[in-house]
XYZ file of C-alpha atoms in Angstrom:
731
model
C -0.342 -0.045 -0.077
C 2.752 2.264 0.712
C 4.837 2.131 -3.010
C 0.989 2.689 -4.397
C 1.206 6.108 -2.330
C 4.313 6.942 -3.192
C 3.414 5.810 -6.923
C 0.343 8.160 -6.887
C 2.889 11.073 -5.407
C 5.899 11.480 -7.928
C 2.367 11.265 -10.994
C 1.311 14.472 -10.433
C -2.372 15.110 -10.683
C -3.207 16.795 -14.335
C -0.669 14.277 -15.593
C -3.346 11.425 -13.700
C -6.282 12.633 -14.519
C -6.409 16.059 -16.978
C -3.852 15.061 -19.231
C -6.139 11.623 -20.089
C -9.216 13.562 -20.121
C -8.507 15.704 -22.421
C -7.178 13.591 -24.506
C -10.195 11.907 -24.768
C -12.314 14.921 -25.418
C -10.000 16.207 -28.314
C -10.909 12.740 -29.629
C -13.894 12.355 -28.426
C -15.030 16.070 -30.950
C -12.456 14.666 -33.496
C -14.369 11.745 -34.209
C -17.915 13.618 -34.074
C -16.893 16.081 -36.682
C -14.926 12.807 -38.827
C -18.199 10.191 -38.077
C -20.608 12.263 -39.938
C -18.178 13.713 -43.419
C -18.032 9.699 -43.838
C -20.952 9.564 -46.009
C -19.928 12.457 -47.758
C -16.981 10.785 -49.699
C -19.480 10.505 -52.225
C -19.156 14.069 -52.559
C -15.258 14.394 -53.618
C -14.880 11.091 -54.491
C -15.166 9.594 -58.081
C -14.966 6.276 -60.299
C -14.056 8.106 -63.449
C -11.838 6.246 -65.120
C -9.953 9.420 -66.465
C -8.377 9.682 -62.459
C -6.975 6.411 -63.687
C -5.341 7.290 -66.615
C -1.211 7.601 -66.549
C -0.428 11.238 -66.425
C 1.977 11.419 -69.453
C 1.108 9.075 -71.376
C -0.192 9.150 -75.153
C -3.642 7.958 -74.798
C -3.478 10.642 -71.946
C -2.564 13.031 -74.816
C -5.264 12.490 -76.314
C -7.774 12.163 -74.824
C -6.801 15.918 -74.417
C -6.700 16.429 -77.806
C -10.211 14.868 -77.639
C -11.811 17.002 -75.361
C -10.838 20.043 -77.857
C -13.731 18.236 -80.425
C -15.775 18.744 -78.194
C -18.697 20.663 -77.026
C -19.036 18.485 -73.939
C -17.802 15.947 -71.492
C -19.892 12.781 -73.522
C -19.101 9.162 -73.089
C -20.977 6.227 -75.408
C -22.995 4.036 -74.628
C -23.944 1.159 -76.872
C -27.704 -0.535 -76.581
C -26.877 -4.355 -78.153
C -30.557 -5.999 -78.975
C -30.264 -9.603 -79.812
C -31.983 -12.431 -80.729
C -31.415 -16.394 -80.949
C -32.731 -15.623 -85.463
C -32.328 -13.503 -87.725
C -34.963 -10.438 -87.202
C -38.307 -9.654 -88.976
C -39.106 -6.683 -90.920
C -42.103 -6.005 -87.835
C -38.960 -6.629 -85.277
C -37.184 -4.480 -87.109
C -39.277 -1.761 -86.972
C -39.983 -1.758 -83.421
C -36.479 -1.505 -82.911
C -36.016 1.702 -85.430
C -38.981 2.949 -83.050
C -36.747 3.091 -80.370
C -34.545 5.671 -81.799
C -37.106 8.326 -80.793
C -37.790 7.194 -77.233
C -34.150 7.176 -76.180
C -33.721 10.643 -78.214
C -36.762 12.075 -75.361
C -34.662 10.702 -72.740
C -31.932 13.841 -73.524
C -29.081 12.565 -72.311
C -26.915 13.830 -74.937
C -25.877 14.512 -78.320
C -27.568 12.115 -81.264
C -28.047 9.155 -81.506
C -26.999 6.845 -83.983
C -29.310 3.944 -84.869
C -30.282 1.655 -84.950
C -27.573 -0.348 -86.855
C -27.943 -4.141 -87.864
C -24.861 -6.835 -87.820
C -24.486 -8.687 -91.526
C -25.873 -12.459 -89.441
C -29.399 -9.651 -89.255
C -29.315 -11.158 -85.248
C -28.126 -8.527 -83.241
C -28.355 -4.329 -83.949
C -26.655 -1.929 -82.055
C -27.396 1.789 -81.270
C -24.592 4.554 -79.867
C -26.568 6.783 -76.976
C -24.060 9.807 -76.240
C -24.127 10.616 -72.672
C -23.063 14.031 -71.401
C -21.588 13.695 -67.994
C -22.779 17.286 -67.461
C -25.859 16.725 -67.617
C -26.734 13.191 -66.488
C -25.140 11.031 -64.045
C -23.839 8.033 -66.131
C -24.658 5.553 -64.026
C -28.619 7.081 -63.271
C -28.366 7.483 -67.259
C -27.069 3.652 -68.398
C -30.203 2.911 -66.051
C -32.826 5.102 -66.832
C -31.594 3.367 -70.721
C -31.637 -0.249 -69.136
C -35.820 0.412 -68.294
C -36.573 2.663 -71.367
C -34.784 -0.657 -73.726
C -35.900 -4.106 -71.432
C -39.192 -2.056 -71.280
C -40.162 -1.595 -74.886
C -38.007 -4.225 -76.881
C -39.390 -6.813 -79.569
C -40.837 -9.737 -77.058
C -37.656 -13.268 -76.790
C -35.161 -10.511 -77.691
C -32.186 -10.289 -75.511
C -31.426 -6.211 -73.900
C -27.490 -4.829 -72.735
C -26.447 -1.329 -72.239
C -22.564 -1.622 -72.492
C -19.903 0.317 -74.058
C -17.900 2.585 -71.976
C -20.671 3.810 -70.345
C -22.495 0.472 -69.128
C -18.713 -1.394 -67.797
C -18.600 2.361 -65.690
C -21.937 2.107 -64.683
C -21.418 -1.336 -63.423
C -18.445 -0.300 -62.008
C -19.187 1.679 -59.693
C -22.934 0.015 -58.749
C -19.635 -3.143 -57.780
C -18.159 0.186 -55.480
C -22.394 0.513 -54.057
C -22.313 0.174 -50.354
C -17.952 -1.017 -50.065
C -17.948 1.640 -46.667
C -20.573 0.284 -43.849
C -20.325 -3.871 -45.094
C -16.180 -3.610 -46.115
C -15.282 -1.752 -42.452
C -19.013 -3.893 -40.744
C -16.343 -7.220 -42.037
C -13.610 -5.250 -41.300
C -14.902 -4.546 -37.866
C -16.427 -7.928 -36.787
C -13.616 -10.083 -37.542
C -10.940 -7.810 -35.748
C -13.129 -8.294 -32.366
C -13.253 -10.957 -32.098
C -9.355 -12.009 -32.830
C -9.258 -9.590 -30.047
C -11.451 -11.471 -27.872
C -9.345 -14.780 -28.110
C -6.191 -12.885 -27.047
C -7.328 -10.753 -24.754
C -9.880 -13.039 -23.269
C -10.909 -9.480 -21.517
C -14.639 -7.768 -22.278
C -13.168 -4.232 -22.146
C -10.312 -4.049 -24.179
C -11.638 -5.315 -27.112
C -13.578 -2.310 -26.854
C -10.966 -0.032 -25.849
C -8.947 -0.684 -29.030
C -11.790 -1.125 -32.049
C -12.664 2.411 -30.537
C -8.092 4.094 -31.324
C -8.971 2.413 -34.622
C -12.699 3.780 -35.110
C -11.431 7.044 -34.874
C -8.173 6.840 -36.368
C -10.505 6.110 -39.786
C -13.268 9.317 -38.251
C -9.489 11.728 -38.673
C -8.439 10.594 -41.211
C -11.902 10.997 -43.563
C -12.045 14.402 -41.862
C -7.916 14.781 -43.206
C -8.630 13.306 -46.538
C -12.434 14.277 -47.361
C -10.485 18.040 -47.308
C -7.727 17.137 -49.291
C -9.762 16.174 -52.077
C -12.174 19.052 -51.548
C -8.918 21.351 -51.821
C -8.375 19.515 -54.833
C -4.738 18.178 -53.523
C -5.814 14.934 -53.921
C -7.748 12.491 -56.356
C -10.530 9.686 -54.154
C -11.988 6.812 -55.184
C -13.882 4.235 -54.589
C -10.720 1.828 -54.658
C -8.075 4.593 -52.710
C -11.707 4.599 -50.530
C -11.647 0.450 -49.716
C -8.003 0.386 -48.746
C -8.171 3.588 -46.722
C -10.905 2.284 -44.491
C -8.881 -1.545 -44.032
C -5.338 -0.089 -43.929
C -6.688 2.288 -40.989
C -8.453 -0.459 -39.029
C -5.300 -2.634 -39.384
C -2.245 -0.625 -38.625
C -3.899 1.923 -35.954
C -4.829 -2.266 -34.026
C -1.568 -3.330 -34.756
C -0.169 0.184 -33.222
C -2.191 -0.789 -30.501
C -1.635 -3.820 -29.628
C 2.332 -2.925 -29.168
C 1.286 -0.389 -26.802
C -1.418 -2.369 -24.621
C 1.204 -5.510 -24.455
C 4.191 -2.975 -22.839
C 1.540 -1.521 -20.674
C -0.039 -5.072 -19.310
C 3.808 -6.172 -18.774
C 4.774 -2.297 -16.704
C 1.489 -3.339 -14.818
C 3.875 -5.918 -13.104
C 6.200 -4.091 -12.044
C 3.697 -1.215 -10.874
C 0.965 -0.584 -9.203
C 0.266 3.492 -10.872
C -1.907 2.767 -14.033
C -0.562 6.182 -14.903
C 3.523 4.884 -14.594
C 2.516 2.363 -15.829
C 1.253 3.867 -19.429
C 4.324 6.066 -19.530
C 6.693 3.451 -19.462
C 4.987 1.984 -22.143
C 4.686 4.920 -24.288
C 7.870 5.335 -23.526
C 9.064 1.868 -24.377
C 6.903 1.731 -26.951
C 6.603 4.751 -29.010
C 9.764 4.400 -30.828
C 8.907 1.266 -32.718
C 5.599 2.847 -33.490
C 7.098 5.979 -34.833
C 9.352 4.166 -36.663
C 7.512 1.332 -38.219
C 4.797 4.701 -38.880
C 7.444 6.093 -40.768
C 8.234 3.276 -43.002
C 4.694 2.864 -44.168
C 4.356 6.505 -44.651
C 7.125 6.815 -46.574
C 7.053 4.000 -48.529
C 2.916 5.080 -50.030
C 4.723 8.032 -50.390
C 6.757 6.853 -52.458
C 3.968 6.308 -54.959
C 4.138 10.480 -56.279
C 7.070 9.043 -58.128
C 4.490 6.790 -60.358
C 2.433 8.107 -63.738
C -0.119 6.424 -62.866
C -3.127 9.183 -61.678
C -4.650 5.887 -60.088
C -1.429 5.511 -57.955
C -0.504 8.911 -57.147
C -3.741 9.924 -55.589
C -3.331 6.425 -53.354
C 0.046 7.314 -52.135
C -0.928 10.647 -50.238
C -4.684 8.642 -48.960
C -3.507 6.117 -47.509
C -0.614 7.716 -45.943
C -2.753 10.365 -44.183
C -4.329 7.580 -43.269
C -1.675 5.721 -41.597
C -0.662 9.459 -39.690
C -4.351 9.093 -38.216
C -3.799 5.629 -36.783
C -0.234 6.666 -35.454
C -1.964 9.590 -33.899
C -4.311 7.290 -31.960
C -2.310 5.055 -30.825
C -0.382 7.244 -29.221
C -2.896 9.310 -27.247
C -5.895 8.119 -27.081
C -5.373 4.415 -26.323
C -2.275 5.600 -24.175
C -5.003 8.493 -22.334
C -8.010 5.610 -22.401
C -4.779 2.929 -20.126
C -4.263 5.812 -17.773
C -7.826 6.189 -16.752
C -8.803 2.207 -16.764
C -5.658 0.864 -15.778
C -6.290 -2.784 -14.623
C -9.573 -2.885 -15.191
C -9.017 -3.216 -19.090
C -8.473 -6.079 -18.710
C -10.287 -7.706 -16.700
C -11.821 -9.997 -15.757
C -7.568 -11.547 -15.616
C -6.415 -8.920 -14.295
C -2.490 -8.656 -14.844
C -1.367 -8.954 -11.262
C 2.241 -6.995 -9.655
C 5.019 -9.960 -9.799
C 7.372 -10.320 -6.898
C 10.339 -7.534 -7.408
C 12.785 -10.963 -8.151
C 11.052 -11.432 -10.814
C 10.871 -8.815 -12.804
C 14.620 -8.126 -14.626
C 15.472 -11.692 -14.592
C 18.746 -12.597 -15.199
C 18.651 -14.211 -19.052
C 21.399 -17.304 -19.650
C 20.141 -18.424 -22.006
C 17.338 -15.891 -22.984
C 14.946 -18.807 -22.545
C 13.816 -17.574 -18.372
C 10.326 -16.978 -17.286
C 9.507 -18.235 -20.478
C 6.831 -21.250 -21.547
C 4.210 -22.543 -23.816
C 4.823 -22.034 -27.598
C 7.448 -19.018 -27.446
C 9.336 -21.836 -25.058
C 9.156 -24.304 -27.248
C 10.098 -22.048 -30.645
C 13.248 -20.192 -28.521
C 14.539 -23.125 -27.953
C 14.309 -24.755 -31.810
C 16.406 -20.964 -32.806
C 18.913 -21.768 -29.631
C 19.601 -25.228 -30.363
C 19.601 -25.925 -34.786
C 19.623 -22.017 -35.817
C 21.664 -22.118 -39.889
C 19.446 -25.145 -39.841
C 16.437 -23.416 -39.530
C 17.562 -19.747 -41.150
C 18.562 -22.132 -44.475
C 15.812 -24.081 -44.367
C 13.766 -21.609 -44.320
C 14.844 -19.749 -46.474
C 14.799 -22.636 -49.157
C 11.135 -22.667 -48.348
C 11.046 -18.902 -50.160
C 12.854 -19.508 -52.310
C 10.594 -22.567 -53.787
C 7.539 -20.833 -53.000
C 8.981 -17.759 -55.137
C 9.475 -19.588 -57.840
C 5.197 -19.715 -58.735
C 6.186 -15.610 -59.235
C 7.321 -16.806 -63.429
C 3.360 -17.449 -63.825
C 2.698 -14.463 -62.461
C 0.064 -12.686 -65.402
C 0.041 -9.211 -64.522
C -0.047 -7.601 -67.372
C -3.835 -6.092 -67.157
C -7.292 -8.140 -67.579
C -10.240 -6.987 -69.967
C -12.222 -4.876 -68.627
C -14.422 -6.894 -68.409
C -13.128 -9.846 -66.188
C -12.302 -6.424 -63.593
C -16.000 -6.843 -61.976
C -16.168 -10.602 -60.651
C -19.842 -10.000 -60.474
C -23.819 -10.709 -62.654
C -23.089 -7.659 -65.612
C -25.145 -6.214 -68.199
C -22.261 -3.930 -69.179
C -20.049 -8.333 -69.532
C -23.053 -8.923 -71.479
C -23.429 -7.293 -73.780
C -19.218 -6.700 -74.858
C -19.973 -10.709 -75.084
C -22.842 -9.747 -77.696
C -21.242 -7.385 -79.090
C -18.427 -9.218 -79.601
C -20.637 -12.146 -81.926
C -22.589 -9.717 -83.926
C -20.582 -6.673 -84.793
C -16.942 -5.536 -85.078
C -15.652 -6.705 -81.733
C -14.116 -2.914 -81.474
C -17.767 -1.167 -82.217
C -18.406 1.666 -79.522
C -14.910 2.026 -77.969
C -13.050 2.598 -81.452
C -8.979 3.490 -81.027
C -8.945 7.837 -81.873
C -6.784 9.173 -83.887
C -5.327 13.095 -83.343
C -3.469 13.943 -87.103
C -2.192 17.610 -89.103
C -4.929 19.185 -90.515
C -2.355 18.547 -94.170
C -1.766 14.905 -93.726
C -5.406 13.861 -92.757
C -5.622 12.080 -95.731
C -2.725 10.150 -95.461
C -2.666 9.248 -92.246
C -6.726 8.091 -93.009
C -5.448 5.707 -95.388
C -2.250 3.776 -92.981
C -5.348 3.113 -90.377
C -7.209 1.741 -92.275
C -4.667 -0.575 -93.305
C -3.351 -1.158 -90.476
C -3.818 -5.177 -89.633
C -6.389 -4.965 -87.344
C -8.519 -2.482 -87.726
C -12.110 -2.401 -89.452
C -14.011 0.447 -90.558
C -11.911 3.858 -89.474
C -13.606 7.204 -91.087
C -12.782 10.983 -89.848
C -14.644 12.608 -88.085
C -16.612 16.182 -89.283
C -18.058 18.394 -86.531
C -20.122 16.942 -84.008
C -18.356 13.511 -84.614
C -20.184 12.321 -87.176
C -18.388 9.824 -89.212
C -17.202 11.603 -92.771
C -18.864 7.811 -94.678
C -18.557 9.613 -98.253
C -22.585 8.455 -98.062
C -25.286 10.929 -100.099
C -26.305 13.298 -97.330
C -23.371 13.157 -94.663
C -20.343 15.907 -94.214
C -17.763 15.974 -96.273
C -15.163 18.344 -94.582
C -13.388 17.300 -91.554
C -13.486 18.738 -88.140
C -10.299 20.432 -87.535
C -9.091 22.600 -84.164
C -6.012 24.097 -83.722
C -4.784 22.460 -87.628
C -5.476 18.790 -86.229
C -8.248 16.319 -87.009
C -10.110 12.871 -86.016
C -10.080 9.616 -86.887
C -12.735 7.000 -85.495
C -10.625 3.320 -86.043
C -12.844 0.299 -84.956
C -10.526 -2.401 -84.004
C -11.628 -6.090 -85.000
C -10.836 -7.018 -81.098
C -13.346 -6.287 -77.976
C -11.879 -2.624 -76.763
C -10.751 -4.609 -73.775
C -9.010 -7.693 -75.139
C -4.600 -8.587 -75.424
C -5.234 -7.957 -79.142
C -6.132 -5.030 -79.444
C -3.697 -3.618 -77.504
C -1.865 -5.349 -79.692
C -3.140 -3.792 -83.214
C -3.183 -0.621 -81.086
C 0.988 -0.718 -80.356
C 1.218 -1.788 -85.001
C -1.846 1.484 -85.472
C 1.113 3.830 -84.171
C 3.738 2.584 -86.102
C 2.325 2.478 -89.068
C 0.963 7.025 -89.040
C 3.876 7.708 -87.252
C 5.720 6.910 -90.389
C 3.103 8.699 -92.037
C 2.167 11.788 -89.497
C 5.476 11.904 -86.577
C 2.883 13.915 -84.093
C 0.257 11.777 -85.004
C -0.983 10.133 -81.163
C -3.030 7.228 -81.067
C -5.612 6.688 -78.220
C -8.991 5.515 -76.987
C -10.241 3.070 -74.663
C -7.881 0.198 -76.186
C -4.960 2.233 -75.847
C -5.710 4.125 -72.525
C -5.104 0.611 -71.319
C -2.108 -0.068 -72.453
C -0.149 2.690 -72.077
C -1.642 1.732 -67.782
C -0.118 -1.272 -67.803
C 2.887 0.124 -69.636
C 3.243 2.928 -67.287
C 2.828 0.291 -64.115
C 5.662 -1.855 -65.467
C 7.683 1.711 -64.777
C 6.674 2.376 -61.885
C 7.541 -1.464 -60.756
C 11.116 -0.268 -61.719
C 11.259 3.231 -60.026
C 9.332 2.660 -56.849
C 10.640 -1.013 -55.760
C 13.913 0.537 -55.332
C 12.331 4.280 -54.231
C 11.162 2.151 -50.950
C 14.171 -0.752 -50.700
C 16.360 2.124 -49.313
C 14.117 4.365 -47.780
C 13.675 1.582 -45.014
C 17.004 0.574 -44.707
C 17.631 4.102 -44.010
C 14.552 3.829 -40.709
C 15.971 0.739 -39.803
C 19.941 2.147 -39.089
C 18.526 4.920 -37.810
C 16.116 2.551 -35.369
C 19.201 -0.447 -34.905
C 22.067 1.412 -35.326
C 23.151 -1.105 -36.946
C 24.092 -1.568 -40.963
C 24.060 -5.351 -41.002
C 20.725 -6.331 -38.964
C 18.244 -4.237 -41.425
C 20.213 -4.944 -44.773
C 19.754 -8.705 -43.461
C 16.288 -7.815 -42.435
C 14.892 -6.352 -45.325
C 16.685 -8.826 -47.827
C 14.615 -11.083 -45.499
C 11.001 -9.450 -46.432
C 12.307 -9.327 -50.349
C 12.112 -13.010 -50.188
C 8.780 -13.244 -48.474
C 7.887 -10.447 -50.529
C 8.610 -13.342 -53.772
C 7.698 -15.787 -51.922
C 4.022 -14.058 -51.453
C 3.555 -13.693 -54.790
C 4.183 -17.195 -55.765
C 1.636 -18.342 -54.293
C -0.683 -16.263 -55.155
C 0.188 -16.512 -59.143
C -0.729 -20.490 -58.995
C -4.173 -19.547 -56.469
C -5.073 -16.438 -58.965
C -4.152 -19.418 -61.624
C -5.265 -22.993 -60.410
C -7.507 -21.802 -57.859
C -9.434 -19.269 -58.741
C -9.150 -19.526 -62.532
C -8.987 -15.286 -62.737
C -7.343 -14.808 -66.890
C -4.772 -13.056 -65.232
C -4.062 -9.417 -62.337
C -3.952 -5.987 -62.817
C -0.482 -4.279 -63.709
C -0.159 -2.681 -60.620
C -1.096 -5.754 -58.503
C 2.984 -6.146 -57.641
C 3.776 -2.780 -56.954
C 1.159 -1.936 -54.608
C 1.179 -5.715 -53.132
C 4.837 -4.669 -53.181
C 4.710 -1.766 -51.229
C 1.875 -2.738 -48.451
C 3.636 -6.225 -47.891
C 6.431 -5.124 -47.228
C 6.015 -1.678 -45.199
C 3.965 -3.624 -43.111
C 6.422 -6.878 -42.768
C 8.673 -4.698 -41.627
C 6.195 -3.817 -39.058
C 6.777 -6.930 -37.302
C 10.791 -6.726 -37.890
C 10.480 -3.314 -36.856
C 9.142 -4.749 -33.462
C 11.256 -7.811 -33.054
C 14.129 -6.256 -33.276
C 13.525 -3.062 -31.401
C 12.920 -5.132 -28.316
C 15.941 -7.576 -29.215
C 18.314 -4.859 -29.331
C 16.329 -3.678 -25.989
C 17.606 -7.378 -24.657
C 20.516 -7.212 -25.924
C 22.393 -4.090 -24.152
C 20.868 -5.900 -20.346
C 21.545 -9.486 -21.625
C 23.552 -9.797 -23.828
C 22.721 -10.352 -27.962
C 21.986 -14.356 -28.368
C 19.687 -14.486 -24.582
C 18.580 -10.708 -25.993
C 17.249 -12.734 -29.178
C 15.181 -16.035 -27.819
C 14.175 -12.589 -24.604
C 13.156 -10.752 -27.807
C 11.612 -13.475 -28.844
C 9.864 -14.307 -26.271
C 7.564 -11.836 -25.907
C 7.232 -10.865 -28.431
C 5.525 -13.438 -30.139
C 2.395 -13.086 -29.157
C 2.172 -10.013 -29.278
C 3.530 -10.244 -32.721
C 1.328 -12.868 -33.638
C -2.017 -11.304 -32.683
C -1.157 -7.752 -35.052
C 0.114 -10.415 -37.663
C -3.706 -12.544 -37.837
C -5.150 -8.734 -37.146
C -3.815 -7.264 -39.762
C -4.034 -9.720 -42.461
C -8.001 -10.516 -41.252
C -8.820 -6.920 -42.680
C -7.146 -7.158 -45.525
C -8.591 -9.927 -46.189
C -12.253 -8.438 -45.945
C -11.107 -6.272 -49.460
C -12.577 -10.332 -50.972
C -15.732 -9.103 -50.359
C -15.472 -6.533 -52.892
C -16.316 -8.055 -56.195
C -13.278 -6.091 -57.432
C -10.290 -8.621 -59.530
C -7.849 -5.523 -58.288
C -9.000 -5.652 -55.274
C -9.374 -9.347 -54.443
C -5.770 -10.247 -55.776
C -4.391 -7.927 -53.193
C -6.582 -9.062 -50.252
C -5.512 -12.013 -51.316
C -1.621 -11.543 -50.967
C -1.640 -9.008 -48.049
C -3.361 -11.223 -45.892
C -1.442 -13.504 -46.948
C 2.103 -12.705 -47.448
C 1.362 -10.981 -44.042
C 0.301 -14.430 -42.341
C 3.802 -15.795 -43.576
C 5.877 -12.897 -42.582
C 4.463 -13.643 -39.228
C 4.231 -17.126 -38.794
C 7.875 -18.373 -40.902
C 10.227 -15.206 -41.182
C 9.406 -13.148 -38.597
C 9.661 -16.410 -35.976
C 12.030 -18.293 -37.408
C 14.205 -17.155 -40.377
C 15.004 -13.434 -39.058
C 15.698 -15.227 -34.651
C 17.856 -18.183 -36.360
C 19.662 -15.760 -38.632
C 20.271 -13.274 -36.228
C 21.705 -15.926 -32.862
C 23.771 -17.793 -36.182
C 25.707 -15.082 -36.621
C 25.245 -12.963 -31.845
C 26.666 -10.025 -31.413
C 28.332 -9.776 -34.799
C 24.418 -9.452 -35.898
C 24.967 -4.923 -34.722
C 27.948 -4.132 -36.816
C 29.249 -2.340 -36.698
C 27.444 -0.682 -33.872
C 28.845 -0.849 -29.834
C 26.654 -4.222 -29.654
C 28.438 -5.893 -32.067
C 31.837 -6.314 -30.148
C 32.500 -9.930 -28.988
C 31.234 -10.466 -25.466
C 31.684 -13.600 -23.866
C 29.069 -14.951 -22.268
C 28.143 -15.828 -25.517
C 30.709 -17.778 -27.169
C 28.219 -21.106 -27.694
C 31.302 -23.898 -26.019
C 30.374 -21.339 -22.834
C 26.450 -21.393 -23.656
C 26.785 -24.840 -23.044
C 27.381 -25.283 -20.183
C 25.626 -22.346 -19.084
C 22.224 -24.069 -19.858
C 23.391 -27.034 -18.086
C 23.326 -24.640 -14.729
C 19.872 -24.109 -15.725
C 17.029 -24.560 -15.011
C 14.012 -25.997 -17.078
C 11.324 -23.506 -16.204
């Protein structure tokens, strides 16, 4: 009792009550403002394909020229009406009458059609939708309702093309906020209940995560409203998952140090401050690593990547602040009550700082067994781990990350995807999404001839004012629209606009037209996909080395070493390669995906390497702390034992939160969910638990080279380890 009273006298009233209460109230105010903002993100969010374009690619330049030829920003909606048998004259008459109904909707400029197919089994209309007049998804719904109700009985109707696909993509993201958040929070809550066996503590940790997300949403909303960032459904979903996972991870580390501190003192404020001091450096280093790695996405030439970097970094910043301010304040107010009904007890004085001989003293169960295995067979363990990871990495050769057709992006039933299939059955597959050539006025005819002769091109026309093709038919325009000395040519491809065959056709087309007009540009849907894939592969070469250098520098500052950080980075890179290898096998042979988006390897790298290093930071910062007291080899085993439970729990939580991304029926997010979830578990179970400790133990004090800890220590000589172990009690 005397000890308890003295402890309270050492901590002033303002620190015991005033500061924690102010911090909690401040976060309550932030949550009160940020929470309602969650429902307003749609105001500043867009899934427009323009937000994903390569910033400096040829397709982007071509699109800028297209905008100069248009009085309004229109997206074509392609209406397809299909029959199993050739249309009868009566059916053709009914279908032709649809044009008047479509015009009455006044969605954009003049409707083109009806255009019958050569086999007589399908008819298409092209209905331009002006984005300045109506939302694309609303316009597509109107078109689908109208066509389905007015088409002759027994015919199938579709609204596809860029407008239809965009509308279905938006629909796939519908409800992303609520569903994703509920799934992630439910998974985390169940895991925390199992880990802590406490009724109150899981709520405190989740409260920290949710408040961090509210602050992040407020920050991101402000940045998007100011025009600093472009928010889309993809980055919005990743933000929620990243904040919940990261904030929970940081909270788990703090709570572990707080619980440990409560075994040394009866003063809850002193325990909270001790936990803050001992967890501040690893949490800050971990957060800084992820933040800087995410900001490296600003080096990307893809607008979608540039947008995600600041959005996700803002989320991690809020996670850091919540874990280092709100959670300590809550723990300082609650003390041991937070762990009810299994409250930590004050340990006897002689057990608070055990004298270590091997590093296994005081450990029990799984982590003592793991430490014993590492101590006895370090070289066998790390070599076997490296070989296992290397074998798994071989699967990366089967990764087909060169893009997928847009029709494969949406994993649920899609009227637009079915419509693209119908188009391919009856028309030039690229109709509705032509390649667009921007050429000099003086070379218009020469370029047009080159386009018509190009492989993979069905039809090509110069465009008159209003985007009307110049076909030479009586009554049609004869003079091309000229803007600033440029003309436009539309080229319908023989292959579906989102197919790999169409991309090859665009590559050949670019070569052909530039031979005639070096300044010509080839754009359109296919060119955009091609340039996006090319840019994504270029980003891999540039961003990955930058991220590795940044992480290496942070680890060197944290561990005061060169060798240890180099080995840690190599281990995480090998773990990433193994995760990608296994993912490739799963995608190809189990899930049956046709490939992967070209940005998947980069996103997987940024998240896996940055988050994977987190666990090595948590481990090695504690190992260094213990090594300063007891020597390197005992410090490694002690650090492994005391961090084993918390890091494993953190890994499971992060894997579960990222796995929640799989509820969104978008191939990119499903693939990212699997890669990160599997990779985090691999890093937690194998790399951090076996590979890194065994390698460090085998190397010994030299792991800290060239720091002071790298000097040889007599008690760490292998011949003495065995002798001292014989004198150490097994418990």
